[in-house]
JSON list of C-alpha atoms in Angstrom, two decimals:
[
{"chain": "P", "resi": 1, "resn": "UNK", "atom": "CA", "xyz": [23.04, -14.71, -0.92]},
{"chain": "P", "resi": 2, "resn": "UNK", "atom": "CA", "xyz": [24.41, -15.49, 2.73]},
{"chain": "P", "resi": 3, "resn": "UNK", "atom": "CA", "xyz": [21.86, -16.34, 5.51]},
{"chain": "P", "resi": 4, "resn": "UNK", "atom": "CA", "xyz": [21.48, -14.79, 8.90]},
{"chain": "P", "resi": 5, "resn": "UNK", "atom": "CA", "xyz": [19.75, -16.38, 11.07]},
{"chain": "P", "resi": 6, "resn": "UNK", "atom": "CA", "xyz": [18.27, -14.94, 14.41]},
{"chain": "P", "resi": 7, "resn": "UNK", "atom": "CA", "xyz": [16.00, -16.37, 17.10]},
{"chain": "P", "resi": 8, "resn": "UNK", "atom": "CA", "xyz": [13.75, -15.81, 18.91]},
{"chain": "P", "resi": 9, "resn": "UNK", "atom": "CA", "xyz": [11.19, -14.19, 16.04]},
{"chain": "P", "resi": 10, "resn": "UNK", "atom": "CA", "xyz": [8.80, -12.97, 18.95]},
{"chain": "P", "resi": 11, "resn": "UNK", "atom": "CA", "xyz": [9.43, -13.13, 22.86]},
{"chain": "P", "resi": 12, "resn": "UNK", "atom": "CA", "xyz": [6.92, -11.65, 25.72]},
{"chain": "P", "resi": 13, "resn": "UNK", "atom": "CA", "xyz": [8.65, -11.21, 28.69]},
{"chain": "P", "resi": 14, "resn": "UNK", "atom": "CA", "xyz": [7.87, -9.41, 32.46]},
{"chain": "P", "resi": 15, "resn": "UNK", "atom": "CA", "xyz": [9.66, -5.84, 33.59]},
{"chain": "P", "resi": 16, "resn": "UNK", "atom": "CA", "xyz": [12.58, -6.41, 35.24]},
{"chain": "P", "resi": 17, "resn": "UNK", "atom": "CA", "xyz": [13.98, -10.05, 33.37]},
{"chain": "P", "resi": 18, "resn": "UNK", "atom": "CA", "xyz": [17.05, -10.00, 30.66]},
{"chain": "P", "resi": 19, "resn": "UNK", "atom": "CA", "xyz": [16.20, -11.70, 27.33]},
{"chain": "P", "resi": 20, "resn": "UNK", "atom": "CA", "xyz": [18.57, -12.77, 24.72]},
{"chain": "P", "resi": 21, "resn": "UNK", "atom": "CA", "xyz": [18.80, -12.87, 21.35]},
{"chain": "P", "resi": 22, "resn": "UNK", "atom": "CA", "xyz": [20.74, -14.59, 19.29]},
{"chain": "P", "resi": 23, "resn": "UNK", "atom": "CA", "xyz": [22.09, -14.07, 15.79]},
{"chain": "P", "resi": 24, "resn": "UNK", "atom": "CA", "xyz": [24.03, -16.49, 13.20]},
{"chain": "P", "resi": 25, "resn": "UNK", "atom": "CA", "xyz": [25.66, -16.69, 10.18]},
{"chain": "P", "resi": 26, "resn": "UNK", "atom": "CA", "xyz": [24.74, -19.77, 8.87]},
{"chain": "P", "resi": 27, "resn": "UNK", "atom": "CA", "xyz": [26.84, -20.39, 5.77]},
{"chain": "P", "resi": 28, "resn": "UNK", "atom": "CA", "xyz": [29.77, -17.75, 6.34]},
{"chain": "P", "resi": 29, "resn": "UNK", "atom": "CA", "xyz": [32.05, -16.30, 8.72]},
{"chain": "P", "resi": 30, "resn": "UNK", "atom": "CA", "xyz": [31.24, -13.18, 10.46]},
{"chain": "P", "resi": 31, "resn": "UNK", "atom": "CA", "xyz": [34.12, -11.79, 12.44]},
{"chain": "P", "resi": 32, "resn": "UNK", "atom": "CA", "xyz": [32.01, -8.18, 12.61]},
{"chain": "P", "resi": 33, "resn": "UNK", "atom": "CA", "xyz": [28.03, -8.00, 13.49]},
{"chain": "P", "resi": 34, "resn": "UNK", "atom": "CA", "xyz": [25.43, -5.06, 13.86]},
{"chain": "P", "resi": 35, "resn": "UNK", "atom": "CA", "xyz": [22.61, -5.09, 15.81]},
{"chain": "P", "resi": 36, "resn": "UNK", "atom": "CA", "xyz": [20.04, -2.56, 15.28]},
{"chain": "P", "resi": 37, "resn": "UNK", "atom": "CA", "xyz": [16.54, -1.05, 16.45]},
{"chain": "P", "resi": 38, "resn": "UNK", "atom": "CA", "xyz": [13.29, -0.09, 15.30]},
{"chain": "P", "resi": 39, "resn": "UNK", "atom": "CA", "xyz": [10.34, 1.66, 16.78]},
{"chain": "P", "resi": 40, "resn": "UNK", "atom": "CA", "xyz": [7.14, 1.60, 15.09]},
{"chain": "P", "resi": 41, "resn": "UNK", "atom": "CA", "xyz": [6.82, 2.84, 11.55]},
{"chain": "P", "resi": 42, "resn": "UNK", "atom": "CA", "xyz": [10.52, 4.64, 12.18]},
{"chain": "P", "resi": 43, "resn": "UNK", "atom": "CA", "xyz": [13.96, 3.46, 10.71]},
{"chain": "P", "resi": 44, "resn": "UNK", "atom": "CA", "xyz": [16.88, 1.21, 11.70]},
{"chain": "P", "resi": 45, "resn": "UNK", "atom": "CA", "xyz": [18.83, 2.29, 14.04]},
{"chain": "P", "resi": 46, "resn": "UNK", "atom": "CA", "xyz": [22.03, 1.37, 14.51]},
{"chain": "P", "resi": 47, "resn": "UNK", "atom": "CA", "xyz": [22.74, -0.09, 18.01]},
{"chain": "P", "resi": 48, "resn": "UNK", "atom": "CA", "xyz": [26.23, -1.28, 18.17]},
{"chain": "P", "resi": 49, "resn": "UNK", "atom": "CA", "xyz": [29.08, -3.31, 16.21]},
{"chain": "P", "resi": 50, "resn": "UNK", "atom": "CA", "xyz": [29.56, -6.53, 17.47]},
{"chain": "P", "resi": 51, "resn": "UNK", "atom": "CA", "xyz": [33.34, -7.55, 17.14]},
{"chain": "P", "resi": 52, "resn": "UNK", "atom": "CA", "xyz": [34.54, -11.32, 17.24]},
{"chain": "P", "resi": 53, "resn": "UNK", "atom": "CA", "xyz": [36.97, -11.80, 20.41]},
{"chain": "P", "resi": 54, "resn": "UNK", "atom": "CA", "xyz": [36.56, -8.07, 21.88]},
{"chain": "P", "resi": 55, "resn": "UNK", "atom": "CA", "xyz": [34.41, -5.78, 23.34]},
{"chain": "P", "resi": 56, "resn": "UNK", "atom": "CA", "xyz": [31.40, -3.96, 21.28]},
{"chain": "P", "resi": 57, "resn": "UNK", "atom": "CA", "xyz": [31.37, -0.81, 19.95]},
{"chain": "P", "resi": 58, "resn": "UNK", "atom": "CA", "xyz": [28.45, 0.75, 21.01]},
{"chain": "P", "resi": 59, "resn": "UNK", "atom": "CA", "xyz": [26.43, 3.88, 19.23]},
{"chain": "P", "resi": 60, "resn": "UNK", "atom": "CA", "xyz": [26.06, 7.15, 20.71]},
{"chain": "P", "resi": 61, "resn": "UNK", "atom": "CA", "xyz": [23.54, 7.07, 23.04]},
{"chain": "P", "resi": 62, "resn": "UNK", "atom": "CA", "xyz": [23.44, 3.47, 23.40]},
{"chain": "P", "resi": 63, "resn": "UNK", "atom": "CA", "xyz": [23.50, 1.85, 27.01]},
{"chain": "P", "resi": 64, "resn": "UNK", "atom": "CA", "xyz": [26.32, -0.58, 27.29]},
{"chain": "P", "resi": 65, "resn": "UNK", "atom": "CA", "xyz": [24.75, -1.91, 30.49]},
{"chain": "P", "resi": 66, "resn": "UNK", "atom": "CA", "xyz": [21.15, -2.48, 29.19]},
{"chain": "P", "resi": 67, "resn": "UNK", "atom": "CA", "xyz": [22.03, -4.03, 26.15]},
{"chain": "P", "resi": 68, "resn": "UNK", "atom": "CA", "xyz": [24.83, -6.40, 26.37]},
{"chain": "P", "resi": 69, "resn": "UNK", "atom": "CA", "xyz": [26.85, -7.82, 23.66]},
{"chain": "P", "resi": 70, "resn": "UNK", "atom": "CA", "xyz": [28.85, -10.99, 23.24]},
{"chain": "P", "resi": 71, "resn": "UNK", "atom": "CA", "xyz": [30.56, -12.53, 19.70]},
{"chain": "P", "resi": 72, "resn": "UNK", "atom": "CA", "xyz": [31.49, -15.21, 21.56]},
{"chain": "P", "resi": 73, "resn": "UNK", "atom": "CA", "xyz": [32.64, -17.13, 17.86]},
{"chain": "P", "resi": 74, "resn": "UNK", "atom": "CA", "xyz": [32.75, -16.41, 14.45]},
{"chain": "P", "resi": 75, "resn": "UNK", "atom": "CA", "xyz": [29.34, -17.29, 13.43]},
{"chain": "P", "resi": 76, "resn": "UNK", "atom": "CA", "xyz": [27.42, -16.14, 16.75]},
{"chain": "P", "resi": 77, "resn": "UNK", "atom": "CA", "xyz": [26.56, -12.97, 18.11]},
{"chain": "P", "resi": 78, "resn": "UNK", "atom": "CA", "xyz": [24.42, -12.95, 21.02]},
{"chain": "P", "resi": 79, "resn": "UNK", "atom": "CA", "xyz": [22.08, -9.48, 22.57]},
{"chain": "P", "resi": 80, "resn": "UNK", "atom": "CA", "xyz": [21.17, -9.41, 26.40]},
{"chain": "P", "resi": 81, "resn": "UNK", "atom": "CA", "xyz": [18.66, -6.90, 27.07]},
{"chain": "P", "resi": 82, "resn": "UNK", "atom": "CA", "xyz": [19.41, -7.13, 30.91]},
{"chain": "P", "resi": 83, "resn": "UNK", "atom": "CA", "xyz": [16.21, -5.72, 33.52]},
{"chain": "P", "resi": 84, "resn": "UNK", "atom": "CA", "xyz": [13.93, -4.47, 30.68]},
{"chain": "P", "resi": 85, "resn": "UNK", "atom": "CA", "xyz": [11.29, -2.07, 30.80]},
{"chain": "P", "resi": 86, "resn": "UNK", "atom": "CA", "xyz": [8.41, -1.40, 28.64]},
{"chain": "P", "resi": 87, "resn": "UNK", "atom": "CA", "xyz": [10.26, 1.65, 27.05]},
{"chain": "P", "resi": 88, "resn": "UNK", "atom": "CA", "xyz": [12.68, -1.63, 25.87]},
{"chain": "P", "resi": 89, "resn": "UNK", "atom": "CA", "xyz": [9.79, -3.02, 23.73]},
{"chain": "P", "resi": 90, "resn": "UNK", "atom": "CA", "xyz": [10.64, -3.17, 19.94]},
{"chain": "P", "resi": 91, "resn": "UNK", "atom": "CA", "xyz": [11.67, -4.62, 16.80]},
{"chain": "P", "resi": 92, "resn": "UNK", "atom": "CA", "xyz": [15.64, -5.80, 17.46]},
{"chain": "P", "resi": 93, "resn": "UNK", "atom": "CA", "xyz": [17.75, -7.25, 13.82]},
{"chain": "P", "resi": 94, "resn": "UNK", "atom": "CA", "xyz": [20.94, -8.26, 13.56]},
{"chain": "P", "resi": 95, "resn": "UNK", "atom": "CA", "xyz": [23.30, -8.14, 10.56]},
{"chain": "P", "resi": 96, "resn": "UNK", "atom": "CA", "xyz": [26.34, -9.41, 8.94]},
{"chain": "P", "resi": 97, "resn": "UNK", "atom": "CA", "xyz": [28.58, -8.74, 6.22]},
{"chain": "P", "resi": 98, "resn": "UNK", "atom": "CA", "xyz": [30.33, -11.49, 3.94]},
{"chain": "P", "resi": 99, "resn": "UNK", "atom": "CA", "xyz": [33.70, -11.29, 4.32]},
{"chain": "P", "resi": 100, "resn": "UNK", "atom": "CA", "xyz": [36.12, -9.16, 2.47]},
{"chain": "P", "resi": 101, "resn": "UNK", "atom": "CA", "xyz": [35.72, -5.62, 2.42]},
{"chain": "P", "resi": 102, "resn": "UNK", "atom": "CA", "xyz": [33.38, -3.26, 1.48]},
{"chain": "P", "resi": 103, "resn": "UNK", "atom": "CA", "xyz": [30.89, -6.34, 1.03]},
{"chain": "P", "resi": 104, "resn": "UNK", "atom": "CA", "xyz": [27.23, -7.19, 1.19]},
{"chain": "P", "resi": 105, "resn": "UNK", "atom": "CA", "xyz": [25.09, -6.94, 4.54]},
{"chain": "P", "resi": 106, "resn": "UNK", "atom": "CA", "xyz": [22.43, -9.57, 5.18]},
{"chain": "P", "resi": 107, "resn": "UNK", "atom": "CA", "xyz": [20.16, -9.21, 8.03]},
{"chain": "P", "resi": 108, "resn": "UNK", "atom": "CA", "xyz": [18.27, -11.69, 9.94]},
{"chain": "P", "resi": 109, "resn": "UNK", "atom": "CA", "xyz": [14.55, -11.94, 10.34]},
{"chain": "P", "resi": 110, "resn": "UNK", "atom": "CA", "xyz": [14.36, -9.66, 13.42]},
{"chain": "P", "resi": 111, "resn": "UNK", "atom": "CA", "xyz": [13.07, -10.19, 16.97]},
{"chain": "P", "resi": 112, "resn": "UNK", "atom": "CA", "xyz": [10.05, -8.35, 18.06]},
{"chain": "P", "resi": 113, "resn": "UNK", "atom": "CA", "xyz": [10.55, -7.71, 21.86]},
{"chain": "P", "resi": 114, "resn": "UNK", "atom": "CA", "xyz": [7.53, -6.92, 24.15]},
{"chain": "P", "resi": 115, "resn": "UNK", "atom": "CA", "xyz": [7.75, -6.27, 27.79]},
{"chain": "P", "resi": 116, "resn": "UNK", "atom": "CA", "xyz": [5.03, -6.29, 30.02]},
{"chain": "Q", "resi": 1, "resn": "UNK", "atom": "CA", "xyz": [27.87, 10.51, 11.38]},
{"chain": "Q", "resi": 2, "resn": "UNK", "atom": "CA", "xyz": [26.23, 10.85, 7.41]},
{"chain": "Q", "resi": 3, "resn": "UNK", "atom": "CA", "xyz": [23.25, 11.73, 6.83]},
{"chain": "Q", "resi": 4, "resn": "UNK", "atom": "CA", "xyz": [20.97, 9.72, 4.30]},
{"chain": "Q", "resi": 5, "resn": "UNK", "atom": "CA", "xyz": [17.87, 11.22, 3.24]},
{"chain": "Q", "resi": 6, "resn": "UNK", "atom": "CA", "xyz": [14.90, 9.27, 1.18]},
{"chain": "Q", "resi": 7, "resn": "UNK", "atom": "CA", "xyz": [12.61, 10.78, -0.70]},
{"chain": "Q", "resi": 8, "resn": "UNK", "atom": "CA", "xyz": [9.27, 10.64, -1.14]},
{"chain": "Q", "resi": 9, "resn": "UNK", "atom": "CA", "xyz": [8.54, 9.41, 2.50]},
{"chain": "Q", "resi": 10, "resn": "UNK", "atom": "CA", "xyz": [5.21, 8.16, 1.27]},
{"chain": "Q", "resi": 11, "resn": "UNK", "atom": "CA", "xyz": [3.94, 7.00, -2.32]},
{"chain": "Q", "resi": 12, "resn": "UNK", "atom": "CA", "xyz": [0.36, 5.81, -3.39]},
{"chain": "Q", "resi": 13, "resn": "UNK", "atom": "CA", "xyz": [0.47, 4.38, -6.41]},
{"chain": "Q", "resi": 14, "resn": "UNK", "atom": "CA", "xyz": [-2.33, 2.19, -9.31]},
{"chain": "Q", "resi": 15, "resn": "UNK", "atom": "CA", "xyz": [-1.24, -1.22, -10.00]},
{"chain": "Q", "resi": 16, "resn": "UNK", "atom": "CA", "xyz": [0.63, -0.87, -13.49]},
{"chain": "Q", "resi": 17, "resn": "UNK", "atom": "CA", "xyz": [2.04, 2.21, -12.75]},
{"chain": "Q", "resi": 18, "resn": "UNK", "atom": "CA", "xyz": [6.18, 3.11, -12.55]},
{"chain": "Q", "resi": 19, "resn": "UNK", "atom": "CA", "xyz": [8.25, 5.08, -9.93]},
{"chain": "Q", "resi": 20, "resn": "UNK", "atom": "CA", "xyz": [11.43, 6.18, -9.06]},
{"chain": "Q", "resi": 21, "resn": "UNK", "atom": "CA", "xyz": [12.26, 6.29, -4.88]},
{"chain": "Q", "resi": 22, "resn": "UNK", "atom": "CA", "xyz": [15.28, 8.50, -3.91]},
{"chain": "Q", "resi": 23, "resn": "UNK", "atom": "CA", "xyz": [18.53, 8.29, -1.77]},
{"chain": "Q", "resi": 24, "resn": "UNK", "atom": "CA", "xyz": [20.64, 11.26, -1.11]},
{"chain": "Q", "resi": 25, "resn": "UNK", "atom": "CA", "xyz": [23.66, 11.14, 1.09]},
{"chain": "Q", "resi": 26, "resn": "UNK", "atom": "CA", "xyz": [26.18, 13.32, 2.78]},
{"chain": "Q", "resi": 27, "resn": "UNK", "atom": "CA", "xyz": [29.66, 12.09, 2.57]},
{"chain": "Q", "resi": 28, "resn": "UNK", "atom": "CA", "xyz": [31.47, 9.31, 0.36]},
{"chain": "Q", "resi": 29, "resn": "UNK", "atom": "CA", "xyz": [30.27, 5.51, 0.37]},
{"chain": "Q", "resi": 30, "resn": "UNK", "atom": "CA", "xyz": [32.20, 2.21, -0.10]},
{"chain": "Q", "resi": 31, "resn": "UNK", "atom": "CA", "xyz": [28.42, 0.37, 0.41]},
{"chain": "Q", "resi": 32, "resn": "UNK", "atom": "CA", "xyz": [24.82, 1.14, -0.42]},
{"chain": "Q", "resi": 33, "resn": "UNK", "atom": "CA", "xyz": [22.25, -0.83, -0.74]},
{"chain": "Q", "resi": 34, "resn": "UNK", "atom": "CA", "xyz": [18.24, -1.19, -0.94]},
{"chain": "Q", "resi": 35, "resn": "UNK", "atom": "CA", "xyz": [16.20, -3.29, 1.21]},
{"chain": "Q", "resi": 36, "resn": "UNK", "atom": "CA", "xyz": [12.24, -3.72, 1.07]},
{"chain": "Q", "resi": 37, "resn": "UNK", "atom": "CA", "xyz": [10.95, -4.44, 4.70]},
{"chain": "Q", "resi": 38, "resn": "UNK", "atom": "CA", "xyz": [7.90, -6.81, 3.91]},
{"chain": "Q", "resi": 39, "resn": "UNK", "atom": "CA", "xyz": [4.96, -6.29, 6.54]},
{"chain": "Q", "resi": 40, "resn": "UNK", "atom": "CA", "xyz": [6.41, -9.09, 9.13]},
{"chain": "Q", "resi": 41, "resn": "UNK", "atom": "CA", "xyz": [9.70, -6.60, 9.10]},
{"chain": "Q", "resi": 42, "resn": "UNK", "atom": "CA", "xyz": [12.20, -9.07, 7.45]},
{"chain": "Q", "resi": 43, "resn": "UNK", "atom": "CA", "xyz": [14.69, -6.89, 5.51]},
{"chain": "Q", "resi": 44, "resn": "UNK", "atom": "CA", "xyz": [14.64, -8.31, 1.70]},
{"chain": "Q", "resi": 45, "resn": "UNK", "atom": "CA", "xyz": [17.73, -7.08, 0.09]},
{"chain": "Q", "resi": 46, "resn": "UNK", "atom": "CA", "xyz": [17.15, -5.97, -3.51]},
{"chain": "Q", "resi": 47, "resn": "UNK", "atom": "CA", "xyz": [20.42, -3.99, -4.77]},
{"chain": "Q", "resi": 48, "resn": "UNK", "atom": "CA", "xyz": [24.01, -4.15, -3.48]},
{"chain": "Q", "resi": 49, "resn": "UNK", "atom": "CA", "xyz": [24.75, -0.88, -5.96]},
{"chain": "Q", "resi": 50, "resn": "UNK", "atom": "CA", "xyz": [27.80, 1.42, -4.40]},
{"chain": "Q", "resi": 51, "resn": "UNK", "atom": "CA", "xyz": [28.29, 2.33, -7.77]},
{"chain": "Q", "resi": 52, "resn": "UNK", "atom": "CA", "xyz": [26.75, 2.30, -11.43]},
{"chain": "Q", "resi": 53, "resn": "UNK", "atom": "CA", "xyz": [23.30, 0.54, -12.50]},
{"chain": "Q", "resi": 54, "resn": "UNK", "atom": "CA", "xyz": [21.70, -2.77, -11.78]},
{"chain": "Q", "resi": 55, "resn": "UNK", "atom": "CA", "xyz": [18.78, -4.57, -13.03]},
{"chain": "Q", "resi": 56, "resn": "UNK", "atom": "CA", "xyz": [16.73, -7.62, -11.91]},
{"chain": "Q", "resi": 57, "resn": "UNK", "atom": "CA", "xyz": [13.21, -7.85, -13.43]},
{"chain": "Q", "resi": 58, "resn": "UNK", "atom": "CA", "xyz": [10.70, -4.94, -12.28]},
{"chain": "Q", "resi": 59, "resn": "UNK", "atom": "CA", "xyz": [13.46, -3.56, -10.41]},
{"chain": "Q", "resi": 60, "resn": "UNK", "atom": "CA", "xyz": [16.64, -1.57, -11.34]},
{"chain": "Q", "resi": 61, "resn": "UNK", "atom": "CA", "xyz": [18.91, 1.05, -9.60]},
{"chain": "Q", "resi": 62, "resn": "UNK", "atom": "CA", "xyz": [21.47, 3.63, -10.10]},
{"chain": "Q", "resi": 63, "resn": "UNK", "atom": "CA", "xyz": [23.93, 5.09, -7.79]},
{"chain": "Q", "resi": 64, "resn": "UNK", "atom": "CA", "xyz": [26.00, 7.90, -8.63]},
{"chain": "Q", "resi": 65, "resn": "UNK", "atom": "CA", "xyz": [27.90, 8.05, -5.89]},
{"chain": "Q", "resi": 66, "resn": "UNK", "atom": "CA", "xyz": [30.36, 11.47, -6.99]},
{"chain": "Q", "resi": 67, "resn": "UNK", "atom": "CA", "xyz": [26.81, 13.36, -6.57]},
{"chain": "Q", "resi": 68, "resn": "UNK", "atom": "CA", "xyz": [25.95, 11.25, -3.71]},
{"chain": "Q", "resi": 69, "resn": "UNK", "atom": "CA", "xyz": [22.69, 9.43, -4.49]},
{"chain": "Q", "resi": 70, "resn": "UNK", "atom": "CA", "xyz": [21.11, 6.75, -5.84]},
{"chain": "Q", "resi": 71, "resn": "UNK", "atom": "CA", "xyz": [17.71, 5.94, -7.55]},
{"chain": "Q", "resi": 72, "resn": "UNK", "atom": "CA", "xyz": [15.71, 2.82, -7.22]},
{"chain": "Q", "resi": 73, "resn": "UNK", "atom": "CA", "xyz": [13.15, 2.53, -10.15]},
{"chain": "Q", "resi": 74, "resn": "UNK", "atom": "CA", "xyz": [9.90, -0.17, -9.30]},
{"chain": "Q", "resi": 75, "resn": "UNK", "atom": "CA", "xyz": [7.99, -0.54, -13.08]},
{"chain": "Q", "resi": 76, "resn": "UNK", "atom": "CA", "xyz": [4.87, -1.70, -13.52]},
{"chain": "Q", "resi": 77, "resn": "UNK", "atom": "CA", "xyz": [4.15, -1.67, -10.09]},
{"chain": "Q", "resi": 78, "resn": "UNK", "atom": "CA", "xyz": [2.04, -4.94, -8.57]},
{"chain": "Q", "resi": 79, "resn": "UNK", "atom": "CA", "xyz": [0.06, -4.63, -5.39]},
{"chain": "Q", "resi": 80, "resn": "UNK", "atom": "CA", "xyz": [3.34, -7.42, -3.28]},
{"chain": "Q", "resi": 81, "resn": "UNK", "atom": "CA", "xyz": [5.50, -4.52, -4.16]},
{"chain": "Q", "resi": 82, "resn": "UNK", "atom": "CA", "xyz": [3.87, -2.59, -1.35]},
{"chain": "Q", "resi": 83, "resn": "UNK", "atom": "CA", "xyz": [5.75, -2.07, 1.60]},
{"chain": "Q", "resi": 84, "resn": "UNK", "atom": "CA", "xyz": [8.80, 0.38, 3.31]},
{"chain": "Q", "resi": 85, "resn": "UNK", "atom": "CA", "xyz": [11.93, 0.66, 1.16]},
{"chain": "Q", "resi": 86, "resn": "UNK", "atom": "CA", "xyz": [15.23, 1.17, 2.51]},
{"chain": "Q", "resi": 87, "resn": "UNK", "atom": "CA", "xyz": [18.35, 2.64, 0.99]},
{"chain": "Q", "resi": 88, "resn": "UNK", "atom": "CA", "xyz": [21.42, 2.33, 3.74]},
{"chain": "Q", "resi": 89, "resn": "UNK", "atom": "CA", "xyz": [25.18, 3.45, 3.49]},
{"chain": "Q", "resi": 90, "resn": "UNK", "atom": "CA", "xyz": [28.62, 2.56, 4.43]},
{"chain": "Q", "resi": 91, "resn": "UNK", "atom": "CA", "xyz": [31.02, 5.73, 4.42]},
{"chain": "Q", "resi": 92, "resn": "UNK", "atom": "CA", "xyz": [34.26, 4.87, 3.11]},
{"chain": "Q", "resi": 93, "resn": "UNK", "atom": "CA", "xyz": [36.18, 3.01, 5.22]},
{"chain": "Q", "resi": 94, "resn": "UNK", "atom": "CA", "xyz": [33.62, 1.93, 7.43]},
{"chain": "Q", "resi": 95, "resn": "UNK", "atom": "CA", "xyz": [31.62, -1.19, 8.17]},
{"chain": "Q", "resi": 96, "resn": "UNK", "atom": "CA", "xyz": [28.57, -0.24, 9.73]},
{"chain": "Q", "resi": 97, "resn": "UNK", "atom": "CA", "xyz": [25.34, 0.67, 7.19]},
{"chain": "Q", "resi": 98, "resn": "UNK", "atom": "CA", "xyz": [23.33, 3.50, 8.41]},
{"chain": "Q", "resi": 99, "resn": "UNK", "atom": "CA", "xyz": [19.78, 3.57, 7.20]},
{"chain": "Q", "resi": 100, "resn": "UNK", "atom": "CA", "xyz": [17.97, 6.15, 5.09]},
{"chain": "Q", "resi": 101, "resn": "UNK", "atom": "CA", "xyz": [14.13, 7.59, 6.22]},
{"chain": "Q", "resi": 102, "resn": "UNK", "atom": "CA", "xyz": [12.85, 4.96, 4.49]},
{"chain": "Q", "resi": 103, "resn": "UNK", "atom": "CA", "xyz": [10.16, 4.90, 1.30]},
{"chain": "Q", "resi": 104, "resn": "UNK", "atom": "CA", "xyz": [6.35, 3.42, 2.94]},
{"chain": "Q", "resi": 105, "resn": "UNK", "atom": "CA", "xyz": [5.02, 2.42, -0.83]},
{"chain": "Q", "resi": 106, "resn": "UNK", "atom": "CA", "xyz": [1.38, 1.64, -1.05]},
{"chain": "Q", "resi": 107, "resn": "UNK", "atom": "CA", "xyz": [0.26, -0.16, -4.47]},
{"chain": "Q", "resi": 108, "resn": "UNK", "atom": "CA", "xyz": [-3.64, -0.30, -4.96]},
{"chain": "Q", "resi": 109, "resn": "UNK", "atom": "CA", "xyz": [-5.33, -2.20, -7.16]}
]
C-alpha cells in the first residue's frame, strides 16, 4: 500500500510556542489531506481537510487560528499548532488518499504532542 | 455529519477463540474501512471493504452497505491481535473518513 509519512513521532514543547508537524506522501500524490485528533483512549477525530493550493477546510468546532494548515505541494501537508496550551496536548495523524476517487486512506504514524 | 457506531466497545477474549466486531452506519458510503491501532497508535489498515467480503488470513470482513454495516471477523484469535479496532466511513461523495467508537480487544493467553 501507499506510505505516509509524518514527523515528528514525539515533541515536548513549553506553553505558549507553535510546533509543526509535518506529513508526506512518500510514493504518491496527494492533492487532498486530513489531519485528525485523539485524546486518550477516545477516537479520531477529524480536524480539517487539507487542500493542495487553497485554504483548509476546517471541522466544526475546529480553531482555524490555533491550528494552522498549509499543503504547500502535492506531497506535503504541514500542521502549526500556534501558542499551545496544555489543553493542546495529544495524539495528532495525518492521512491521505491515493488518487482517484472513492480510494484507499493511509495514515501516517502520528505525532504525540505534549505541552508543558 | 453520519454517525458510525461500533459494537462491542470492549471484548476479552482466550487465545484460540473467534469473534465478530461490528460497524453500523447512518447514511450511504463510497469508503469504509478497518484499521487496528497497535499500542504505539500507528493506524494498521486491514480492509478497504465499501462493499462485499474480503479475506486475508485470520481476518475477513463483510460490508453490506444497503443495510449500512459491516462485520469484521478475527478467528483463532492470538494474543498480537490485541489492541483498538477501527471501522471509518466516507459518505458518498465525500472524501473525508469519519471514525467509528472504536473496538479495545484484549486477547489473553
Amino acid at each position: 500500500g501507499a506510505v505516509v509519512s509524518q514527523h515528528p513521532s514525539r515533541v515536548i514543547c513549553k506553553s505558549g510556542t507553535s510546533v509543526k508537524i509535518e506529513c508526506r506522501s512518500l510514493d504518491f500524490q496527494a492533492t487532498t489531506m486530513f489531519w485528525y485528533r485523539q485524546f486518550p483512549k477516545q477516537s479520531l477525530m477529524l480536524m480539517a481537510t487539507s487542500n493542495e493550493g487553497s485554504k483548509a477546510t476546517y471541522e466544526q468546532g475546529v480553531e482555524k487560528d490555533k491550528f494552522l494548515i498549509n499543503h504547500a505541494s502535492l506531497t506535503l501537508s504541514t500542521l502549526t499548532v500556534t501558542s499551545a496550551h496544555p489543553e493542546d496536548s495529544s495524539f495528532y495523524i495525518c492521512s491521505a488518499r491515493e488518487p482517484g476517487s472513492p480510494s484507499e486512506a493511509f495514515f501516517g504514524q502520528g505525532t504525540r504532542l505534549t505541552v508543558v | 455529519g453520519i454517525q458510525v457506531e461500533q459494537s462491542p466497545p470492549d471484548l476479552i477474549l482466550q487465545e484460540g477463540a473467534n469473534s465478530t466486531l461490528r460497524c453500523n452506519f447512518s447514511d450511504s458510503v463510497n469508503n469504509l474501512q478497518w484499521f487496528h491501532q497497535n499500542p504505539w497508535g500507528q493506524l494498521i489498515n486491514l480492509f478497504y471493504i465499501p462493499s462485499g467480503t474480503k479475506q486475508n488470513g485470520r481476518l475477513s470482513a463483510t460490508t453490506v452497505a444497503t443495510e449500512r454495516y459491516s462485520l469484521l471477523y478475527i478467528s483463532s484469535s492470538q494474543t498480537t491481535d490485541s489492541g483498538v479496532y477501527f471501522c471509518a466511513v466516507a459518505q458518498t461523495g465525500a472524501n473525508n473518513l469519519f471514525f467509528g467508537t472504536g473496538t479495545r480487544l484484549t486477547v489473553i493467553p
